[in-house]
PDB file of C-alpha atoms in Angstrom:
ATOM      1  CA  UNK A 255      15.339  65.608  62.961  1.00 56.00           C
ATOM      2  CA  UNK A 256      12.330  65.823  65.251  1.00 73.00           C
ATOM      3  CA  UNK A 257       9.200  67.401  63.796  1.00 74.00           C
ATOM      4  CA  UNK A 258       7.397  69.734  66.232  1.00 82.00           C
ATOM      5  CA  UNK A 259       3.794  69.334  65.117  1.00 84.00           C
ATOM      6  CA  UNK A 260       2.130  71.390  67.827  1.00 84.00           C
ATOM      7  CA  UNK A 261       4.537  74.299  67.616  1.00 87.00           C
ATOM      8  CA  UNK A 262       3.114  75.274  64.208  1.00 87.00           C
ATOM      9  CA  UNK A 263      -0.418  73.944  64.577  1.00 89.00           C
ATOM     10  CA  UNK A 264      -1.959  77.306  63.643  1.00 91.00           C
ATOM     11  CA  UNK A 265      -0.185  77.038  60.284  1.00 93.00           C
ATOM     12  CA  UNK A 266      -1.536  73.518  59.641  1.00 92.00           C
ATOM     13  CA  UNK A 267      -5.060  74.631  60.481  1.00 93.00           C
ATOM     14  CA  UNK A 268      -4.722  77.726  58.270  1.00 95.00           C
ATOM     15  CA  UNK A 269      -3.620  75.625  55.267  1.00 95.00           C
ATOM     16  CA  UNK A 270      -6.570  73.258  55.697  1.00 95.00           C
ATOM     17  CA  UNK A 271      -8.968  76.136  56.298  1.00 95.00           C
ATOM     18  CA  UNK A 272      -7.889  77.913  53.111  1.00 96.00           C
ATOM     19  CA  UNK A 273      -8.369  74.792  50.967  1.00 95.00           C
ATOM     20  CA  UNK A 274     -11.738  73.981  52.549  1.00 96.00           C
ATOM     21  CA  UNK A 275     -12.918  77.598  52.168  1.00 97.00           C
ATOM     22  CA  UNK A 276     -11.974  77.601  48.471  1.00 96.00           C
ATOM     23  CA  UNK A 277     -13.938  74.381  48.032  1.00 95.00           C
ATOM     24  CA  UNK A 278     -17.000  75.750  49.818  1.00 95.00           C
ATOM     25  CA  UNK A 279     -16.939  78.898  47.669  1.00 96.00           C
ATOM     26  CA  UNK A 280     -16.694  76.707  44.572  1.00 95.00           C
ATOM     27  CA  UNK A 281     -19.670  74.617  45.739  1.00 94.00           C
ATOM     28  CA  UNK A 282     -21.761  77.764  46.217  1.00 95.00           C
ATOM     29  CA  UNK A 283     -20.782  79.032  42.759  1.00 94.00           C
ATOM     30  CA  UNK A 284     -21.588  75.619  41.264  1.00 92.00           C
ATOM     31  CA  UNK A 285     -24.996  75.649  42.916  1.00 91.00           C
ATOM     32  CA  UNK A 286     -25.740  79.002  41.298  1.00 90.00           C
ATOM     33  CA  UNK A 287     -24.432  77.875  37.911  1.00 86.00           C
ATOM     34  CA  UNK A 288     -27.429  77.112  35.641  1.00 79.00           C
ATOM     35  CA  UNK A 289     -25.477  74.322  33.923  1.00 75.00           C
ATOM     36  CA  UNK A 290     -24.756  72.506  37.197  1.00 80.00           C
ATOM     37  CA  UNK A 291     -27.328  73.493  39.862  1.00 81.00           C
ATOM     38  CA  UNK A 292     -25.539  71.403  42.509  1.00 84.00           C
ATOM     39  CA  UNK A 293     -22.404  71.677  44.714  1.00 88.00           C
ATOM     40  CA  UNK A 294     -20.676  69.169  42.416  1.00 89.00           C
ATOM     41  CA  UNK A 295     -21.214  68.554  38.743  1.00 86.00           C
ATOM     42  CA  UNK A 296     -23.327  65.372  38.894  1.00 83.00           C
ATOM     43  CA  UNK A 297     -23.153  62.641  36.293  1.00 78.00           C
ATOM     44  CA  UNK A 298     -26.178  60.774  34.983  1.00 73.00           C
ATOM     45  CA  UNK A 299     -25.704  58.271  37.820  1.00 72.00           C
ATOM     46  CA  UNK A 300     -27.310  60.791  40.187  1.00 75.00           C
ATOM     47  CA  UNK A 301     -29.609  63.065  38.196  1.00 72.00           C
ATOM     48  CA  UNK A 302     -30.847  60.719  35.486  1.00 73.00           C
ATOM     49  CA  UNK A 303     -31.428  61.727  31.886  1.00 81.00           C
ATOM     50  CA  UNK A 304     -29.567  61.343  28.598  1.00 84.00           C
ATOM     51  CA  UNK A 305     -25.950  62.103  27.867  1.00 84.00           C
ATOM     52  CA  UNK A 306     -24.962  62.549  24.220  1.00 87.00           C
ATOM     53  CA  UNK A 307     -21.466  63.038  22.896  1.00 89.00           C
ATOM     54  CA  UNK A 308     -20.954  63.962  19.259  1.00 88.00           C
ATOM     55  CA  UNK A 309     -17.622  64.354  17.509  1.00 88.00           C
ATOM     56  CA  UNK A 310     -17.128  65.908  14.095  1.00 87.00           C
ATOM     57  CA  UNK A 311     -15.723  63.810  11.282  1.00 84.00           C
ATOM     58  CA  UNK A 312     -12.511  65.637  10.386  1.00 83.00           C
ATOM     59  CA  UNK A 313     -11.807  63.199   7.532  1.00 82.00           C
ATOM     60  CA  UNK A 314     -14.324  65.156   5.469  1.00 85.00           C
ATOM     61  CA  UNK A 315     -12.781  68.191   3.740  1.00 85.00           C
ATOM     62  CA  UNK A 316     -13.590  71.479   5.464  1.00 83.00           C
ATOM     63  CA  UNK A 317     -15.726  69.823   8.135  1.00 82.00           C
ATOM     64  CA  UNK A 318     -13.484  70.893  11.008  1.00 83.00           C
ATOM     65  CA  UNK A 319     -12.109  74.155   9.638  1.00 82.00           C
ATOM     66  CA  UNK A 320     -14.142  76.327  11.985  1.00 84.00           C
ATOM     67  CA  UNK A 321     -14.185  75.929  15.793  1.00 85.00           C
ATOM     68  CA  UNK A 322     -17.456  74.857  17.366  1.00 86.00           C
ATOM     69  CA  UNK A 323     -19.446  77.833  18.649  1.00 85.00           C
ATOM     70  CA  UNK A 324     -21.128  76.793  21.896  1.00 86.00           C
ATOM     71  CA  UNK A 325     -23.727  79.534  21.484  1.00 87.00           C
ATOM     72  CA  UNK A 326     -24.827  77.975  18.200  1.00 87.00           C
ATOM     73  CA  UNK A 327     -25.144  74.615  19.955  1.00 87.00           C
ATOM     74  CA  UNK A 328     -27.267  76.227  22.674  1.00 87.00           C
ATOM     75  CA  UNK A 329     -29.541  77.804  20.083  1.00 88.00           C
ATOM     76  CA  UNK A 330     -30.059  74.445  18.380  1.00 88.00           C
ATOM     77  CA  UNK A 331     -30.776  72.749  21.718  1.00 87.00           C
ATOM     78  CA  UNK A 332     -33.258  75.496  22.630  1.00 87.00           C
ATOM     79  CA  UNK A 333     -35.034  75.087  19.300  1.00 88.00           C
ATOM     80  CA  UNK A 334     -35.388  71.375  20.111  1.00 86.00           C
ATOM     81  CA  UNK A 335     -36.976  72.188  23.477  1.00 84.00           C
ATOM     82  CA  UNK A 336     -33.765  71.424  25.371  1.00 80.00           C
ATOM     83  CA  UNK A 337     -32.821  74.914  26.497  1.00 76.00           C
ATOM     84  CA  UNK A 338     -31.948  73.844  30.039  1.00 69.00           C
ATOM     85  CA  UNK A 339     -29.389  71.252  28.910  1.00 77.00           C
ATOM     86  CA  UNK A 340     -25.783  71.228  30.124  1.00 77.00           C
ATOM     87  CA  UNK A 341     -23.483  71.692  27.109  1.00 83.00           C
ATOM     88  CA  UNK A 342     -19.695  71.413  26.920  1.00 82.00           C
ATOM     89  CA  UNK A 343     -17.134  71.491  24.139  1.00 85.00           C
ATOM     90  CA  UNK A 344     -14.825  68.476  24.494  1.00 83.00           C
ATOM     91  CA  UNK A 345     -11.437  67.732  22.996  1.00 79.00           C
ATOM     92  CA  UNK A 346     -10.472  64.735  20.899  1.00 73.00           C
ATOM     93  CA  UNK A 347      -8.430  62.268  22.991  1.00 68.00           C
ATOM     94  CA  UNK A 348      -5.896  61.706  20.222  1.00 68.00           C
ATOM     95  CA  UNK A 349      -5.428  65.126  18.654  1.00 69.00           C
ATOM     96  CA  UNK A 350      -6.522  67.428  21.470  1.00 70.00           C
ATOM     97  CA  UNK A 351      -8.627  69.451  19.027  1.00 76.00           C
ATOM     98  CA  UNK A 352     -11.986  70.638  20.360  1.00 82.00           C
ATOM     99  CA  UNK A 353     -14.229  68.968  17.816  1.00 82.00           C
ATOM    100  CA  UNK A 354     -16.720  67.308  20.151  1.00 87.00           C
ATOM    101  CA  UNK A 355     -19.874  68.257  22.043  1.00 88.00           C
ATOM    102  CA  UNK A 356     -21.082  66.783  25.317  1.00 87.00           C
ATOM    103  CA  UNK A 357     -24.762  67.372  26.064  1.00 86.00           C
ATOM    104  CA  UNK A 358     -26.485  66.281  29.247  1.00 82.00           C
ATOM    105  CA  UNK A 359     -30.225  66.731  29.155  1.00 82.00           C
ATOM    106  CA  UNK A 360     -33.572  65.215  30.087  1.00 79.00           C
ATOM    107  CA  UNK A 361     -34.380  61.685  28.984  1.00 80.00           C
ATOM    108  CA  UNK A 362     -34.699  61.542  25.199  1.00 83.00           C
ATOM    109  CA  UNK A 363     -36.142  58.807  23.027  1.00 82.00           C
ATOM    110  CA  UNK A 364     -34.485  57.631  19.837  1.00 85.00           C
ATOM    111  CA  UNK A 365     -36.386  60.038  17.578  1.00 87.00           C
ATOM    112  CA  UNK A 366     -35.508  63.043  19.717  1.00 86.00           C
ATOM    113  CA  UNK A 367     -31.817  62.078  19.725  1.00 87.00           C
ATOM    114  CA  UNK A 368     -31.850  61.722  15.937  1.00 87.00           C
ATOM    115  CA  UNK A 369     -33.549  65.083  15.465  1.00 88.00           C
ATOM    116  CA  UNK A 370     -31.023  66.795  17.722  1.00 88.00           C
ATOM    117  CA  UNK A 371     -28.081  65.166  15.955  1.00 88.00           C
ATOM    118  CA  UNK A 372     -29.365  66.166  12.509  1.00 88.00           C
ATOM    119  CA  UNK A 373     -30.010  69.755  13.598  1.00 89.00           C
ATOM    120  CA  UNK A 374     -26.523  70.067  15.055  1.00 88.00           C
ATOM    121  CA  UNK A 375     -24.922  68.532  11.958  1.00 88.00           C
ATOM    122  CA  UNK A 376     -26.503  71.216   9.790  1.00 86.00           C
ATOM    123  CA  UNK A 377     -25.026  74.007  11.914  1.00 86.00           C
ATOM    124  CA  UNK A 378     -21.556  72.822  12.932  1.00 86.00           C
ATOM    125  CA  UNK A 379     -20.642  69.939  10.599  1.00 85.00           C
ATOM    126  CA  UNK A 380     -21.155  66.212  10.084  1.00 86.00           C
ATOM    127  CA  UNK A 381     -20.417  63.862  12.978  1.00 86.00           C
ATOM    128  CA  UNK A 382     -18.396  60.662  13.024  1.00 83.00           C
ATOM    129  CA  UNK A 383     -20.909  57.906  13.723  1.00 81.00           C
ATOM    130  CA  UNK A 384     -18.200  55.633  15.158  1.00 83.00           C
ATOM    131  CA  UNK A 385     -17.386  58.122  17.930  1.00 83.00           C
ATOM    132  CA  UNK A 386     -20.892  59.193  18.928  1.00 84.00           C
ATOM    133  CA  UNK A 387     -21.969  58.051  22.417  1.00 85.00           C
ATOM    134  CA  UNK A 388     -25.405  57.843  24.074  1.00 84.00           C
ATOM    135  CA  UNK A 389     -26.199  56.987  27.711  1.00 81.00           C
ATOM    136  CA  UNK A 390     -29.532  57.069  29.512  1.00 77.00           C
ATOM    137  CA  UNK A 391     -30.231  56.666  33.237  1.00 70.00           C
ATOM    138  CA  UNK A 392     -33.639  56.924  34.895  1.00 67.00           C
ATOM    139  CA  UNK A 393     -34.061  59.676  37.546  1.00 59.00           C
ATOM    140  CA  UNK A 394     -35.378  57.164  40.096  1.00 58.00           C
ATOM    141  CA  UNK A 395     -32.182  55.111  39.948  1.00 60.00           C
ATOM    142  CA  UNK A 396     -30.093  58.274  40.207  1.00 61.00           C
ATOM    143  CA  UNK A 397     -31.931  59.372  43.359  1.00 67.00           C
ATOM    144  CA  UNK A 398     -31.570  55.939  44.939  1.00 74.00           C
ATOM    145  CA  UNK A 399     -27.829  55.884  44.273  1.00 71.00           C
ATOM    146  CA  UNK A 400     -27.409  59.293  45.902  1.00 72.00           C
ATOM    147  CA  UNK A 401     -29.451  58.364  48.996  1.00 79.00           C
ATOM    148  CA  UNK A 402     -27.645  55.046  49.384  1.00 81.00           C
ATOM    149  CA  UNK A 403     -24.281  56.788  49.178  1.00 75.00           C
ATOM    150  CA  UNK A 404     -25.168  59.397  51.800  1.00 81.00           C
ATOM    151  CA  UNK A 405     -26.557  56.739  54.154  1.00 87.00           C
ATOM    152  CA  UNK A 406     -23.398  54.658  53.731  1.00 83.00           C
ATOM    153  CA  UNK A 407     -21.243  57.651  54.698  1.00 81.00           C
ATOM    154  CA  UNK A 408     -23.359  58.431  57.770  1.00 86.00           C
ATOM    155  CA  UNK A 409     -23.292  54.813  58.937  1.00 87.00           C
ATOM    156  CA  UNK A 410     -19.513  54.640  58.475  1.00 82.00           C
ATOM    157  CA  UNK A 411     -19.009  57.806  60.541  1.00 81.00           C
ATOM    158  CA  UNK A 412     -21.263  56.470  63.301  1.00 85.00           C
ATOM    159  CA  UNK A 413     -19.434  53.137  63.332  1.00 85.00           C
ATOM    160  CA  UNK A 414     -16.064  54.875  63.582  1.00 82.00           C
ATOM    161  CA  UNK A 415     -17.235  57.000  66.537  1.00 82.00           C
ATOM    162  CA  UNK A 416     -18.545  53.941  68.385  1.00 87.00           C
ATOM    163  CA  UNK A 417     -15.420  51.885  67.728  1.00 83.00           C
ATOM    164  CA  UNK A 418     -12.954  54.610  68.720  1.00 80.00           C
ATOM    165  CA  UNK A 419     -14.977  55.503  71.822  1.00 82.00           C
ATOM    166  CA  UNK A 420     -14.595  51.915  73.074  1.00 83.00           C
ATOM    167  CA  UNK A 421     -11.029  51.489  71.827  1.00 79.00           C
ATOM    168  CA  UNK A 422      -9.779  54.830  73.136  1.00 79.00           C
ATOM    169  CA  UNK A 423     -11.925  57.632  74.594  1.00 82.00           C
ATOM    170  CA  UNK A 424     -14.697  59.840  73.292  1.00 83.00           C
ATOM    171  CA  UNK A 425     -12.432  62.816  72.585  1.00 85.00           C
ATOM    172  CA  UNK A 426     -10.185  60.617  70.436  1.00 86.00           C
ATOM    173  CA  UNK A 427     -13.246  59.517  68.447  1.00 86.00           C
ATOM    174  CA  UNK A 428     -14.555  63.054  68.006  1.00 88.00           C
ATOM    175  CA  UNK A 429     -11.282  64.422  66.641  1.00 90.00           C
ATOM    176  CA  UNK A 430     -10.805  61.397  64.390  1.00 88.00           C
ATOM    177  CA  UNK A 431     -14.203  62.123  62.845  1.00 88.00           C
ATOM    178  CA  UNK A 432     -13.309  65.829  62.556  1.00 91.00           C
ATOM    179  CA  UNK A 433     -10.241  64.725  60.582  1.00 91.00           C
ATOM    180  CA  UNK A 434     -12.483  62.547  58.387  1.00 90.00           C
ATOM    181  CA  UNK A 435     -14.789  65.494  57.680  1.00 91.00           C
ATOM    182  CA  UNK A 436     -11.646  67.467  56.817  1.00 94.00           C
ATOM    183  CA  UNK A 437     -10.643  64.817  54.245  1.00 93.00           C
ATOM    184  CA  UNK A 438     -14.141  64.573  52.767  1.00 93.00           C
ATOM    185  CA  UNK A 439     -14.529  68.360  52.522  1.00 94.00           C
ATOM    186  CA  UNK A 440     -11.170  68.753  50.804  1.00 96.00           C
ATOM    187  CA  UNK A 441     -11.906  65.976  48.312  1.00 95.00           C
ATOM    188  CA  UNK A 442     -15.410  67.256  47.585  1.00 95.00           C
ATOM    189  CA  UNK A 443     -14.220  70.869  47.396  1.00 95.00           C
ATOM    190  CA  UNK A 444     -11.427  70.122  44.942  1.00 96.00           C
ATOM    191  CA  UNK A 445     -13.821  68.099  42.768  1.00 95.00           C
ATOM    192  CA  UNK A 446     -16.225  71.036  42.850  1.00 94.00           C
ATOM    193  CA  UNK A 447     -13.426  73.294  41.577  1.00 95.00           C
ATOM    194  CA  UNK A 448     -12.556  70.736  38.899  1.00 93.00           C
ATOM    195  CA  UNK A 449     -16.237  70.601  37.929  1.00 90.00           C
ATOM    196  CA  UNK A 450     -16.282  74.351  37.354  1.00 89.00           C
ATOM    197  CA  UNK A 451     -12.927  74.588  35.592  1.00 89.00           C
ATOM    198  CA  UNK A 452     -12.607  71.273  33.737  1.00 86.00           C
ATOM    199  CA  UNK A 453     -16.183  69.952  33.681  1.00 82.00           C
ATOM    200  CA  UNK A 454     -15.278  66.974  35.912  1.00 86.00           C
ATOM    201  CA  UNK A 455     -18.368  64.985  36.917  1.00 84.00           C
ATOM    202  CA  UNK A 456     -18.943  62.809  39.974  1.00 87.00           C
ATOM    203  CA  UNK A 457     -20.613  59.425  39.618  1.00 82.00           C
ATOM    204  CA  UNK A 458     -21.468  56.506  41.891  1.00 80.00           C
ATOM    205  CA  UNK A 459     -17.783  55.536  42.077  1.00 85.00           C
ATOM    206  CA  UNK A 460     -17.132  58.885  43.748  1.00 89.00           C
ATOM    207  CA  UNK A 461     -19.189  57.731  46.760  1.00 87.00           C
ATOM    208  CA  UNK A 462     -17.145  54.523  46.841  1.00 87.00           C
ATOM    209  CA  UNK A 463     -13.995  56.662  46.810  1.00 91.00           C
ATOM    210  CA  UNK A 464     -15.229  58.732  49.777  1.00 90.00           C
ATOM    211  CA  UNK A 465     -15.939  55.573  51.785  1.00 88.00           C
ATOM    212  CA  UNK A 466     -12.474  54.237  50.942  1.00 90.00           C
ATOM    213  CA  UNK A 467     -10.907  57.541  52.007  1.00 91.00           C
ATOM    214  CA  UNK A 468     -12.606  57.378  55.413  1.00 87.00           C
ATOM    215  CA  UNK A 469     -11.221  53.887  56.013  1.00 84.00           C
ATOM    216  CA  UNK A 470      -7.685  54.834  54.982  1.00 86.00           C
ATOM    217  CA  UNK A 471      -7.682  58.070  56.976  1.00 84.00           C
ATOM    218  CA  UNK A 472      -9.003  56.593  60.206  1.00 86.00           C
ATOM    219  CA  UNK A 473      -6.444  53.779  59.982  1.00 85.00           C
ATOM    220  CA  UNK A 474      -3.590  56.312  59.948  1.00 84.00           C
ATOM    221  CA  UNK A 475      -5.175  58.254  62.792  1.00 87.00           C
ATOM    222  CA  UNK A 476      -5.635  55.129  64.927  1.00 87.00           C
ATOM    223  CA  UNK A 477      -1.928  54.287  64.591  1.00 87.00           C
ATOM    224  CA  UNK A 478      -0.952  57.714  65.961  1.00 88.00           C
ATOM    225  CA  UNK A 479      -3.614  57.624  68.686  1.00 88.00           C
ATOM    226  CA  UNK A 480      -2.477  54.167  69.768  1.00 88.00           C
ATOM    227  CA  UNK A 481       1.069  55.424  70.227  1.00 88.00           C
ATOM    228  CA  UNK A 482      -0.212  58.453  72.183  1.00 87.00           C
ATOM    229  CA  UNK A 483      -2.213  56.198  74.506  1.00 86.00           C
ATOM    230  CA  UNK A 484       0.751  53.900  75.137  1.00 87.00           C
ATOM    231  CA  UNK A 485       3.039  56.836  75.972  1.00 84.00           C
ATOM    232  CA  UNK A 486       0.425  58.346  78.316  1.00 84.00           C
ATOM    233  CA  UNK A 487       0.317  55.088  80.281  1.00 85.00           C
ATOM    234  CA  UNK A 488       4.109  55.048  80.661  1.00 84.00           C
ATOM    235  CA  UNK A 489       4.598  58.785  81.307  1.00 82.00           C
ATOM    236  CA  UNK A 490       1.276  60.169  82.590  1.00 80.00           C
ATOM    237  CA  UNK A 491       2.909  63.352  83.907  1.00 82.00           C
ATOM    238  CA  UNK A 492       4.619  64.321  80.642  1.00 84.00           C
ATOM    239  CA  UNK A 493       3.215  67.312  78.744  1.00 86.00           C
ATOM    240  CA  UNK A 494       0.588  66.213  76.233  1.00 85.00           C
ATOM    241  CA  UNK A 495       2.199  68.328  73.496  1.00 86.00           C
ATOM    242  CA  UNK A 496       5.488  66.478  73.867  1.00 87.00           C
ATOM    243  CA  UNK A 497       3.722  63.110  73.930  1.00 88.00           C
ATOM    244  CA  UNK A 498       1.827  63.864  70.717  1.00 88.00           C
ATOM    245  CA  UNK A 499       4.956  65.164  68.966  1.00 88.00           C
ATOM    246  CA  UNK A 500       6.831  62.004  69.930  1.00 88.00           C
ATOM    247  CA  UNK A 501       3.954  59.776  68.765  1.00 87.00           C
ATOM    248  CA  UNK A 502       3.776  61.529  65.401  1.00 87.00           C
ATOM    249  CA  UNK A 503       7.535  61.329  64.880  1.00 86.00           C
ATOM    250  CA  UNK A 504       7.595  57.632  65.794  1.00 87.00           C
ATOM    251  CA  UNK A 505       4.862  56.830  63.248  1.00 86.00           C
ATOM    252  CA  UNK A 506       5.795  59.411  60.604  1.00 87.00           C
ATOM    253  CA  UNK A 507       7.935  57.099  58.469  1.00 87.00           C
ATOM    254  CA  UNK A 508       5.221  54.441  58.464  1.00 86.00           C
ATOM    255  CA  UNK A 509       2.528  56.955  57.470  1.00 85.00           C
ATOM    256  CA  UNK A 510       4.600  58.421  54.634  1.00 88.00           C
ATOM    257  CA  UNK A 511       5.660  55.031  53.275  1.00 89.00           C
ATOM    258  CA  UNK A 512       2.113  53.642  53.399  1.00 88.00           C
ATOM    259  CA  UNK A 513       0.674  56.683  51.642  1.00 89.00           C
ATOM    260  CA  UNK A 514       3.446  56.834  49.036  1.00 92.00           C
ATOM    261  CA  UNK A 515       3.189  53.179  48.011  1.00 92.00           C
ATOM    262  CA  UNK A 516      -0.603  53.456  47.774  1.00 91.00           C
ATOM    263  CA  UNK A 517      -0.331  56.597  45.658  1.00 93.00           C
ATOM    264  CA  UNK A 518       1.974  54.822  43.203  1.00 94.00           C
ATOM    265  CA  UNK A 519      -0.791  52.329  42.468  1.00 92.00           C
ATOM    266  CA  UNK A 520      -3.432  55.038  42.235  1.00 92.00           C
ATOM    267  CA  UNK A 521      -1.371  57.121  39.821  1.00 93.00           C
ATOM    268  CA  UNK A 522      -0.947  54.023  37.647  1.00 92.00           C
ATOM    269  CA  UNK A 523      -4.744  53.553  37.622  1.00 90.00           C
ATOM    270  CA  UNK A 524      -5.259  57.249  36.896  1.00 90.00           C
ATOM    271  CA  UNK A 525      -2.844  57.268  33.968  1.00 88.00           C
ATOM    272  CA  UNK A 526      -3.530  53.851  32.436  1.00 85.00           C
ATOM    273  CA  UNK A 527      -6.819  52.615  33.893  1.00 76.00           C
ATOM    274  CA  UNK A 528      -9.151  54.118  31.305  1.00 70.00           C
ATOM    275  CA  UNK A 529     -11.812  56.831  31.461  1.00 71.00           C
ATOM    276  CA  UNK A 530     -14.168  54.909  33.755  1.00 73.00           C
ATOM    277  CA  UNK A 531     -11.638  54.718  36.598  1.00 84.00           C
ATOM    278  CA  UNK A 532      -9.869  58.038  36.060  1.00 87.00           C
ATOM    279  CA  UNK A 533     -12.043  60.192  38.342  1.00 89.00           C
ATOM    280  CA  UNK A 534     -12.282  57.386  40.897  1.00 91.00           C
ATOM    281  CA  UNK A 535      -8.481  57.205  41.115  1.00 93.00           C
ATOM    282  CA  UNK A 536      -8.215  61.006  41.218  1.00 94.00           C
ATOM    283  CA  UNK A 537     -10.617  61.197  44.167  1.00 94.00           C
ATOM    284  CA  UNK A 538      -8.588  58.567  46.029  1.00 95.00           C
ATOM    285  CA  UNK A 539      -5.327  60.400  45.319  1.00 95.00           C
ATOM    286  CA  UNK A 540      -6.701  63.650  46.726  1.00 95.00           C
ATOM    287  CA  UNK A 541      -8.389  61.940  49.670  1.00 94.00           C
ATOM    288  CA  UNK A 542      -5.389  59.793  50.648  1.00 94.00           C
ATOM    289  CA  UNK A 543      -3.073  62.804  50.628  1.00 94.00           C
ATOM    290  CA  UNK A 544      -5.593  64.758  52.694  1.00 94.00           C
ATOM    291  CA  UNK A 545      -5.997  61.751  55.008  1.00 92.00           C
ATOM    292  CA  UNK A 546      -2.284  61.451  55.691  1.00 92.00           C
ATOM    293  CA  UNK A 547      -2.112  65.206  56.289  1.00 93.00           C
ATOM    294  CA  UNK A 548      -5.088  65.252  58.655  1.00 92.00           C
ATOM    295  CA  UNK A 549      -3.855  62.272  60.682  1.00 90.00           C
ATOM    296  CA  UNK A 550      -0.499  63.946  61.286  1.00 90.00           C
ATOM    297  CA  UNK A 551      -1.359  67.634  61.444  1.00 92.00           C
ATOM    298  CA  UNK A 552      -5.076  67.922  62.312  1.00 92.00           C
ATOM    299  CA  UNK A 553      -6.324  65.040  64.477  1.00 90.00           C
ATOM    300  CA  UNK A 554      -3.207  65.011  66.677  1.00 90.00           C
ATOM    301  CA  UNK A 555      -3.004  68.779  67.185  1.00 92.00           C
ATOM    302  CA  UNK A 556      -6.722  69.097  67.967  1.00 91.00           C
ATOM    303  CA  UNK A 557      -6.378  66.370  70.597  1.00 90.00           C
ATOM    304  CA  UNK A 558      -3.415  68.233  72.082  1.00 90.00           C
ATOM    305  CA  UNK A 559      -5.328  71.507  72.298  1.00 90.00           C
ATOM    306  CA  UNK A 560      -8.316  69.791  73.915  1.00 90.00           C
ATOM    307  CA  UNK A 561      -6.215  67.942  76.495  1.00 87.00           C
ATOM    308  CA  UNK A 562      -4.231  71.084  77.326  1.00 85.00           C
ATOM    309  CA  UNK A 563      -7.459  72.903  78.148  1.00 85.00           C
ATOM    310  CA  UNK A 564      -9.302  70.118  79.957  1.00 83.00           C
ATOM    311  CA  UNK A 565      -6.505  68.340  81.856  1.00 69.00           C
ATOM    312  CA  UNK A 566      -5.223  71.361  83.761  1.00 52.00           C
ATOM    313  CA  UNK A 567      -5.082  70.594  87.460  1.00 38.00           C
ATOM    314  CA  UNK A 568      -5.407  73.256  90.174  1.00 39.00           C
ATOM    315  CA  UNK A 569      -2.040  74.462  91.506  1.00 39.00           C
ATOM    316  CA  UNK A 570      -0.639  72.427  94.388  1.00 35.00           C
ATOM    317  CA  UNK A 571      -0.625  74.160  97.762  1.00 40.00           C
ATOM    318  CA  UNK A 572       2.644  74.054  99.715  1.00 42.00           C
ATOM    319  CA  UNK A 573       2.446  72.149 103.023  1.00 39.00           C
ATOM    320  CA  UNK A 574       4.266  74.905 104.902  1.00 40.00           C
ATOM    321  CA  UNK A 575       1.785  77.515 103.765  1.00 39.00           C
ATOM    322  CA  UNK A 576      -1.032  75.294 105.048  1.00 40.00           C
ATOM    323  CA  UNK A 577       0.568  75.051 108.511  1.00 45.00           C
ATOM    324  CA  UNK A 578       1.223  78.785 108.601  1.00 41.00           C
ATOM    325  CA  UNK A 579      -2.306  79.678 107.659  1.00 42.00           C
ATOM    326  CA  UNK A 580      -3.741  77.252 110.232  1.00 44.00           C
ATOM    327  CA  UNK A 581      -1.448  78.691 112.952  1.00 46.00           C
ATOM    328  CA  UNK A 582      -2.730  82.216 112.301  1.00 41.00           C
TER     329      UNK A 582
END
């Protein structure tokens, strides 16, 4: 069965537009959220500070009988001079019970951490010392990581434009980069939604994931563009819509198989790779799916629309009509 990509291109664009719009709305809401104050929920890698995770010791009788009241935790943090901290209730990995607290705040020394822990223990119950976690990152390092990541993305986009302009033509390069922005926006938007709903944070590995997504996506797009260019050389008078549909159908099996086999590995990392790699794998899963979609349904259809509007030749004039007009 032949897939007519361009026949339903408005549908493909509408699907992408709806997902991107939802992500943008989520980023705006996140920016206004006092606990986040950014389009994505940043980890300590970017903002610096101290992250503390406490978990109640349910082995002690009555220690976990009552659920943790987040308002009580906020009051304790405010009394400690940490009123602007980001506070979340977290679930135990084994039981699923919400007996933990995750606090992200300004950089604290050892005495301040101890005072906060003791004050919280008095209000909500004793903590299990074996499960408590403390991490501290300086704000300077966080800022440098963010700047380095943004610069790396900009340089990669510029390199892709230059390469594709020489390999193909400028319009190919432009629409390939539009498809890359599509993939990045979808990945970032979905992570913004996850940050609001599930408290998912982005760290330095998230930037690595975005760079990996750009490489994977442009590779798929280049395969389709290469087939389009070859067909144009053989049949220069064929309609561009038909050429693009044929190119997509000829490469469709390869694109699906490549994406599917890669996703199998990523799902394995997501499920069994541990907490450190979980969000990294999730970002790649979202980005690779978006990349395969954009290569097939976005980059190719945008190129078709552009060529249809720019490659129109003026109507040919019949030779007989020329003779007649000259005779009059």
